[in-house]
Amino acid sequence: MDIDERVRARLAAGTRFRDLRWLAEVDSTNRVARDLAAGAGPAGGGPAEAVVVADHQSAGRGRLGRSWEAPPGTALLVSVVLAPRRLRLERVHLLTAAVGLAAVDACAEVTGVTPDLKWPNDLLVGDRKLAGILAELVTTDPLVVVAGIGLNLTAAPPGAAALADAGAKGQAIDRDTVLLALVEHLDRRLADAEADVDGWDRLAARYRQRCATIGREVRVEALDGAVRTGRAERIDRAGRIVVSFPPGGREEAIDAGDVFHLRVGSAR
Ligand code: BT5
């Protein structure tokens, strides 16, 4: 269903995201957002910070070539074009953190359910995945990124979570209400981060505070398939997760691959 007129008007008037597009069906909202960002030539002063929403994706994308699945009309599927100010390329991961924090705030505000953040790109309810974020670099100078999030509202694949079964009330999981809250929170997070020289450090600190992975026993699956377990100690300045591995607790910073929370010893 097309985006509610009231929601459109509020986003256009009150946030940096003036270009709001809705599609009934598309391969991937990230693909559309990337094309939008790439199409806006540098002469125009950089791309418009756009929002692309779809009711259904025929080829929704996850990280590392994986797919994102959601039955039509059951999820918030949205990608944003971001052209952040004062953000250096090596800290680009903070945009994933900004979208994650905004999504947590939106869920809490609209439904009363406060998901956990799992490094690097998931929202969890308990140990089940509620949402995933895919950030893709479009250009480095100026820095332009497309960040897409899929957030399960009324249905989820087996083993995953949807807001509807996480305690949210029926009327509170209207897609456009969640969309509005998410984009407004994201706009505020970005504005705060861009406001002064410490702004992106504040965002990083906020993400670290909220990231449920820190202090947990985790299973780390490297890109080459190697699997190890250890303890997630902290997130470093470059956004990598630092894990200590037994025996001896030698620390290693992980920047790619997958991290899973383990139950054993997982009390926070
Ligand atoms: C992600 O990748 O979690 C990033 C997902 C980003 C999806 C959004 S939707 C809007 C925008 N347009 C796109 O094309 N993509 C973005 P990753 O960490 O690689 O996790 C992918 C894995 O999550 C899959 O291999 C499945 O195991 C699982 N998965 C797929 N669909 C899911 C769902 N609806 N809910 C929970 N888990 C899911």
Short mmCIF file of C-alpha atoms and ligand atoms in Angstrom, two decimals:
data_model
loop_
_atom_site.label_atom_id
_atom_site.label_comp_id
_atom_site.label_asym_id
_atom_site.label_seq_id
_atom_site.Cartn_x
_atom_site.Cartn_y
_atom_site.Cartn_z
CA MET A 1 0.00 0.00 0.00
CA ASP A 2 1.29 3.49 -0.85
CA ILE A 3 2.74 5.48 2.01
CA ASP A 4 0.19 7.36 4.06
CA GLU A 5 -0.10 11.04 2.98
CA ARG A 6 0.28 12.30 6.54
CA VAL A 7 3.49 10.32 6.96
CA ARG A 8 4.80 11.61 3.63
CA ALA A 9 4.08 15.19 4.61
CA ARG A 10 5.79 14.86 7.99
CA LEU A 11 8.90 13.29 6.52
CA ALA A 12 9.16 15.85 3.73
CA ALA A 13 8.66 18.82 6.03
CA GLY A 14 10.50 17.65 9.11
CA THR A 15 13.51 15.61 8.00
CA ARG A 16 16.38 15.67 5.51
CA PHE A 17 14.63 12.91 3.56
CA ARG A 18 12.50 14.90 1.13
CA ASP A 19 12.55 12.37 -1.68
CA LEU A 20 10.28 9.53 -0.60
CA ARG A 21 9.50 6.72 -3.03
CA TRP A 22 7.14 3.78 -2.68
CA LEU A 23 7.05 0.68 -4.86
CA ALA A 24 4.50 -2.14 -4.65
CA GLU A 25 7.09 -4.66 -5.77
CA VAL A 26 10.76 -4.40 -6.58
CA ASP A 27 13.82 -6.65 -6.68
CA SER A 28 15.57 -4.81 -3.85
CA THR A 29 15.04 -1.37 -2.31
CA ASN A 30 18.83 -1.13 -1.85
CA ARG A 31 19.27 -1.53 -5.61
CA VAL A 32 16.75 1.25 -6.31
CA ALA A 33 18.34 3.54 -3.72
CA ARG A 34 21.81 2.91 -5.18
CA ASP A 35 20.58 3.81 -8.65
CA LEU A 36 19.00 6.99 -7.28
CA ALA A 37 22.22 7.94 -5.49
CA ALA A 38 24.41 7.17 -8.50
CA GLY A 39 22.09 9.03 -10.87
CA ALA A 40 22.34 12.35 -9.04
CA GLY A 41 25.50 13.82 -10.53
CA PRO A 42 28.05 15.75 -8.47
CA ALA A 43 27.06 19.01 -10.19
CA GLY A 44 23.86 19.03 -8.19
CA GLY A 45 25.78 19.15 -4.91
CA GLY A 46 25.52 15.44 -4.14
CA PRO A 47 22.55 13.12 -4.15
CA ALA A 48 19.30 13.83 -2.40
CA GLU A 49 18.94 11.89 0.82
CA ALA A 50 16.12 9.68 -0.35
CA VAL A 51 13.93 6.98 1.20
CA VAL A 52 12.74 3.97 -0.81
CA VAL A 53 9.99 1.72 0.59
CA ALA A 54 8.50 -1.42 -0.95
CA ASP A 55 5.63 -3.72 -0.02
CA HIS A 56 7.50 -6.68 -1.46
CA GLN A 57 10.98 -7.55 -2.68
CA SER A 58 11.49 -10.35 -5.17
CA ALA A 59 15.26 -10.46 -4.53
CA GLY A 60 15.83 -8.83 -1.13
CA ARG A 61 19.49 -8.87 -0.24
CA GLY A 62 21.38 -9.69 2.94
CA ARG A 63 25.13 -9.49 3.48
CA LEU A 64 27.68 -11.76 1.82
CA GLY A 65 25.35 -12.72 -1.02
CA ARG A 66 22.58 -13.95 1.27
CA SER A 67 18.91 -13.22 0.71
CA TRP A 68 16.25 -11.44 2.74
CA GLU A 69 12.80 -13.00 2.68
CA ALA A 70 9.50 -11.42 3.67
CA PRO A 71 5.97 -12.26 2.47
CA PRO A 72 4.27 -9.24 0.77
CA GLY A 73 2.94 -6.62 3.17
CA THR A 74 4.36 -8.19 6.34
CA ALA A 75 7.52 -6.15 6.87
CA LEU A 76 9.04 -2.71 6.77
CA LEU A 77 11.41 -2.85 3.81
CA VAL A 78 13.20 0.46 3.43
CA SER A 79 16.47 1.83 2.12
CA VAL A 80 17.86 5.30 2.71
CA VAL A 81 20.46 7.26 0.75
CA LEU A 82 22.82 8.87 3.25
CA ALA A 83 25.31 11.64 2.50
CA PRO A 84 26.68 12.24 6.01
CA ARG A 85 28.69 15.30 6.91
CA ARG A 86 31.90 15.24 9.01
CA LEU A 87 32.13 11.43 8.74
CA ARG A 88 35.44 9.94 7.63
CA LEU A 89 35.40 6.88 5.41
CA GLU A 90 37.07 4.64 8.00
CA ARG A 91 34.12 5.23 10.34
CA VAL A 92 31.46 4.52 7.73
CA HIS A 93 30.16 1.59 9.82
CA LEU A 94 28.66 4.20 12.15
CA LEU A 95 25.88 4.62 9.60
CA THR A 96 24.80 1.01 10.24
CA ALA A 97 24.91 1.84 13.95
CA ALA A 98 22.78 4.97 13.37
CA VAL A 99 20.14 2.99 11.48
CA GLY A 100 20.17 0.26 14.16
CA LEU A 101 19.76 2.73 17.00
CA ALA A 102 16.96 4.53 15.13
CA ALA A 103 15.19 1.22 14.52
CA VAL A 104 15.42 0.26 18.21
CA ASP A 105 14.05 3.68 19.21
CA ALA A 106 11.24 3.39 16.66
CA CYS A 107 10.20 -0.08 17.88
CA ALA A 108 10.26 1.10 21.50
CA GLU A 109 8.28 4.25 20.77
CA VAL A 110 5.62 2.72 18.54
CA THR A 111 5.18 -0.73 20.07
CA GLY A 112 6.75 -0.74 23.52
CA VAL A 113 9.09 -3.57 22.42
CA THR A 114 12.77 -2.64 22.82
CA PRO A 115 14.91 -4.98 20.71
CA ASP A 116 18.59 -5.65 21.38
CA LEU A 117 21.32 -4.67 18.94
CA LYS A 118 23.63 -7.47 17.83
CA TRP A 119 26.94 -6.55 16.23
CA PRO A 120 27.22 -5.62 13.43
CA ASN A 121 23.82 -5.32 11.80
CA ASP A 122 20.96 -7.11 13.55
CA LEU A 123 18.07 -6.31 15.87
CA LEU A 124 17.06 -9.20 18.11
CA VAL A 125 14.12 -10.02 20.33
CA GLY A 126 15.56 -12.51 22.79
CA ASP A 127 17.79 -14.59 20.56
CA ARG A 128 15.61 -14.27 17.48
CA LYS A 129 16.32 -11.93 14.59
CA LEU A 130 13.78 -9.14 14.16
CA ALA A 131 15.62 -7.01 11.61
CA GLY A 132 18.79 -6.88 9.55
CA ILE A 133 20.65 -3.93 8.05
CA LEU A 134 22.63 -3.90 4.82
CA ALA A 135 24.85 -0.84 4.24
CA GLU A 136 26.56 -0.40 0.89
CA LEU A 137 29.10 2.21 -0.13
CA VAL A 138 28.07 4.18 -3.22
CA THR A 139 30.86 6.78 -3.45
CA THR A 140 33.72 7.77 -1.16
CA ASP A 141 34.09 11.44 -2.14
CA PRO A 142 31.57 12.67 -1.33
CA LEU A 143 30.78 9.86 1.08
CA VAL A 144 27.46 8.37 0.04
CA VAL A 145 26.01 5.17 1.46
CA VAL A 146 22.79 3.25 0.96
CA ALA A 147 21.52 1.56 4.11
CA GLY A 148 18.58 -0.81 3.92
CA ILE A 149 16.68 -2.40 6.76
CA GLY A 150 14.18 -5.23 6.74
CA LEU A 151 12.09 -5.28 9.92
CA ASN A 152 9.53 -8.04 10.46
CA LEU A 153 6.17 -6.62 11.48
CA THR A 154 3.52 -9.33 11.24
CA ALA A 155 5.41 -12.38 9.97
CA ALA A 156 8.88 -13.86 10.23
CA PRO A 157 10.69 -16.93 8.92
CA PRO A 158 10.93 -19.90 11.28
CA GLY A 159 13.20 -19.07 14.20
CA ALA A 160 13.03 -15.30 13.57
CA ALA A 161 10.91 -12.69 15.37
CA ALA A 162 8.18 -10.29 14.26
CA LEU A 163 6.98 -7.32 16.27
CA ALA A 164 3.48 -8.80 16.30
CA ASP A 165 4.63 -11.88 18.22
CA ALA A 166 7.04 -9.94 20.42
CA GLY A 167 4.31 -8.37 22.50
CA ALA A 168 3.42 -5.46 20.24
CA LYS A 169 -0.25 -4.59 20.01
CA GLY A 170 -1.98 -5.05 16.64
CA GLN A 171 -2.73 -1.42 16.01
CA ALA A 172 0.77 -0.45 16.92
CA ILE A 173 2.50 -2.24 14.08
CA ASP A 174 1.23 -0.20 11.18
CA ARG A 175 4.13 -0.05 8.70
CA ASP A 176 3.94 3.67 8.02
CA THR A 177 3.88 4.53 11.73
CA VAL A 178 7.07 2.50 12.23
CA LEU A 179 8.58 4.05 9.08
CA LEU A 180 7.86 7.57 10.28
CA ALA A 181 9.36 6.93 13.71
CA LEU A 182 12.43 5.22 12.25
CA VAL A 183 13.20 7.97 9.74
CA GLU A 184 12.57 10.74 12.29
CA HIS A 185 14.89 9.07 14.83
CA LEU A 186 17.51 8.51 12.14
CA ASP A 187 17.31 12.14 11.07
CA ARG A 188 17.85 13.26 14.69
CA ARG A 189 20.73 10.82 15.27
CA LEU A 190 22.47 12.02 12.11
CA ALA A 191 21.90 15.69 12.92
CA ASP A 192 23.35 15.19 16.40
CA ALA A 193 26.33 13.27 15.01
CA GLU A 194 27.02 15.99 12.44
CA ALA A 195 26.58 18.86 14.89
CA ASP A 196 30.15 19.14 16.19
CA VAL A 197 33.53 17.42 16.18
CA ASP A 198 32.52 14.97 18.93
CA GLY A 199 29.23 14.08 17.31
CA TRP A 200 30.20 10.79 15.67
CA ASP A 201 32.02 9.76 18.88
CA ARG A 202 28.74 10.27 20.76
CA LEU A 203 26.96 8.03 18.29
CA ALA A 204 29.67 5.37 18.63
CA ALA A 205 29.40 5.53 22.43
CA ARG A 206 25.63 5.20 22.27
CA TYR A 207 25.91 2.17 20.01
CA ARG A 208 28.46 0.53 22.34
CA GLN A 209 26.14 1.11 25.32
CA ARG A 210 23.22 -0.49 23.54
CA CYS A 211 25.01 -3.34 21.80
CA ALA A 212 24.00 -6.58 23.52
CA THR A 213 26.95 -8.45 22.01
CA ILE A 214 29.46 -6.87 24.39
CA GLY A 215 30.20 -9.14 27.34
CA ARG A 216 28.62 -12.17 25.69
CA GLU A 217 30.06 -15.53 24.84
CA VAL A 218 29.98 -15.63 21.07
CA ARG A 219 30.59 -18.00 18.21
CA VAL A 220 32.61 -16.33 15.48
CA GLU A 221 32.35 -17.63 11.93
CA ALA A 222 35.07 -16.20 9.72
CA LEU A 223 34.63 -15.64 6.00
CA ASP A 224 36.83 -18.69 5.31
CA GLY A 225 34.44 -20.87 7.32
CA ALA A 226 36.59 -21.17 10.47
CA VAL A 227 34.46 -21.32 13.62
CA ARG A 228 35.68 -20.32 17.11
CA THR A 229 34.07 -19.33 20.38
CA GLY A 230 35.20 -16.52 22.64
CA ARG A 231 34.05 -13.52 24.61
CA ALA A 232 33.08 -10.23 22.96
CA GLU A 233 35.04 -7.59 24.89
CA ARG A 234 34.38 -4.28 23.16
CA ILE A 235 33.99 -2.48 19.87
CA ASP A 236 37.08 -0.62 18.71
CA ARG A 237 37.26 2.80 17.02
CA ALA A 238 37.08 1.25 13.60
CA GLY A 239 33.83 -0.52 14.52
CA ARG A 240 35.39 -3.97 14.76
CA ILE A 241 34.38 -6.28 17.56
CA VAL A 242 37.24 -7.34 19.80
CA VAL A 243 36.89 -10.96 20.92
CA SER A 244 39.10 -12.80 23.43
CA PHE A 245 39.69 -16.44 22.62
CA PRO A 246 40.70 -19.19 25.02
CA PRO A 247 43.15 -20.44 26.01
CA GLY A 248 44.90 -17.37 27.34
CA GLY A 249 42.33 -14.82 26.24
CA ARG A 250 44.28 -13.53 23.27
CA GLU A 251 42.29 -10.67 21.75
CA GLU A 252 41.47 -10.30 18.09
CA ALA A 253 39.55 -7.59 16.28
CA ILE A 254 36.98 -9.01 13.88
CA ASP A 255 35.66 -6.86 11.08
CA ALA A 256 33.84 -9.32 8.83
CA GLY A 257 32.00 -12.60 9.08
CA ASP A 258 29.26 -13.56 11.50
CA VAL A 259 28.98 -13.43 15.27
CA PHE A 260 26.34 -15.42 17.16
CA HIS A 261 25.34 -14.94 20.77
CA LEU A 262 25.69 -18.11 22.84
CA ARG A 263 23.47 -18.86 25.78
CA VAL A 264 26.17 -20.36 27.98
CA GLY A 265 27.68 -17.71 30.21
CA SER A 266 25.64 -15.11 28.40
CA ALA A 267 24.21 -13.25 31.41
CA ARG A 268 24.53 -9.53 30.85
C1 BT5 B 1 21.02 -8.86 6.85
O1 BT5 B 1 21.92 -9.68 6.22
O2 BT5 B 1 20.51 -9.07 7.92
C2 BT5 B 1 20.67 -7.60 6.05
C3 BT5 B 1 19.25 -7.64 5.58
C4 BT5 B 1 18.85 -6.35 4.88
C5 BT5 B 1 17.49 -6.46 4.27
C6 BT5 B 1 16.99 -5.12 3.79
S1 BT5 B 1 15.33 -5.18 3.27
C7 BT5 B 1 15.45 -3.61 2.57
C8 BT5 B 1 16.81 -3.54 1.91
N1 BT5 B 1 16.77 -4.05 0.55
C9 BT5 B 1 17.51 -5.16 0.41
O3 BT5 B 1 17.64 -5.83 -0.65
N2 BT5 B 1 18.08 -5.49 1.59
C10 BT5 B 1 17.74 -4.51 2.62
P1 BT5 B 1 22.58 -10.95 6.90
O4 BT5 B 1 23.18 -10.56 8.21
O5 BT5 B 1 23.45 -11.52 5.86
O6 BT5 B 1 21.38 -11.91 7.22
C11 BT5 B 1 20.74 -12.60 6.19
C12 BT5 B 1 20.14 -13.87 6.81
O7 BT5 B 1 19.03 -13.52 7.64
C13 BT5 B 1 19.57 -14.84 5.80
O8 BT5 B 1 20.57 -15.71 5.30
C14 BT5 B 1 18.54 -15.59 6.63
O9 BT5 B 1 19.16 -16.61 7.41
C15 BT5 B 1 18.05 -14.54 7.59
N3 BT5 B 1 16.79 -13.92 7.15
C16 BT5 B 1 16.31 -13.77 5.89
N4 BT5 B 1 15.12 -13.13 5.92
C17 BT5 B 1 14.85 -12.88 7.22
C18 BT5 B 1 13.77 -12.25 7.92
N5 BT5 B 1 12.72 -11.73 7.29
N6 BT5 B 1 13.85 -12.18 9.27
C19 BT5 B 1 14.89 -12.71 9.95
N7 BT5 B 1 15.93 -13.30 9.37
C20 BT5 B 1 15.92 -13.39 8.02
#
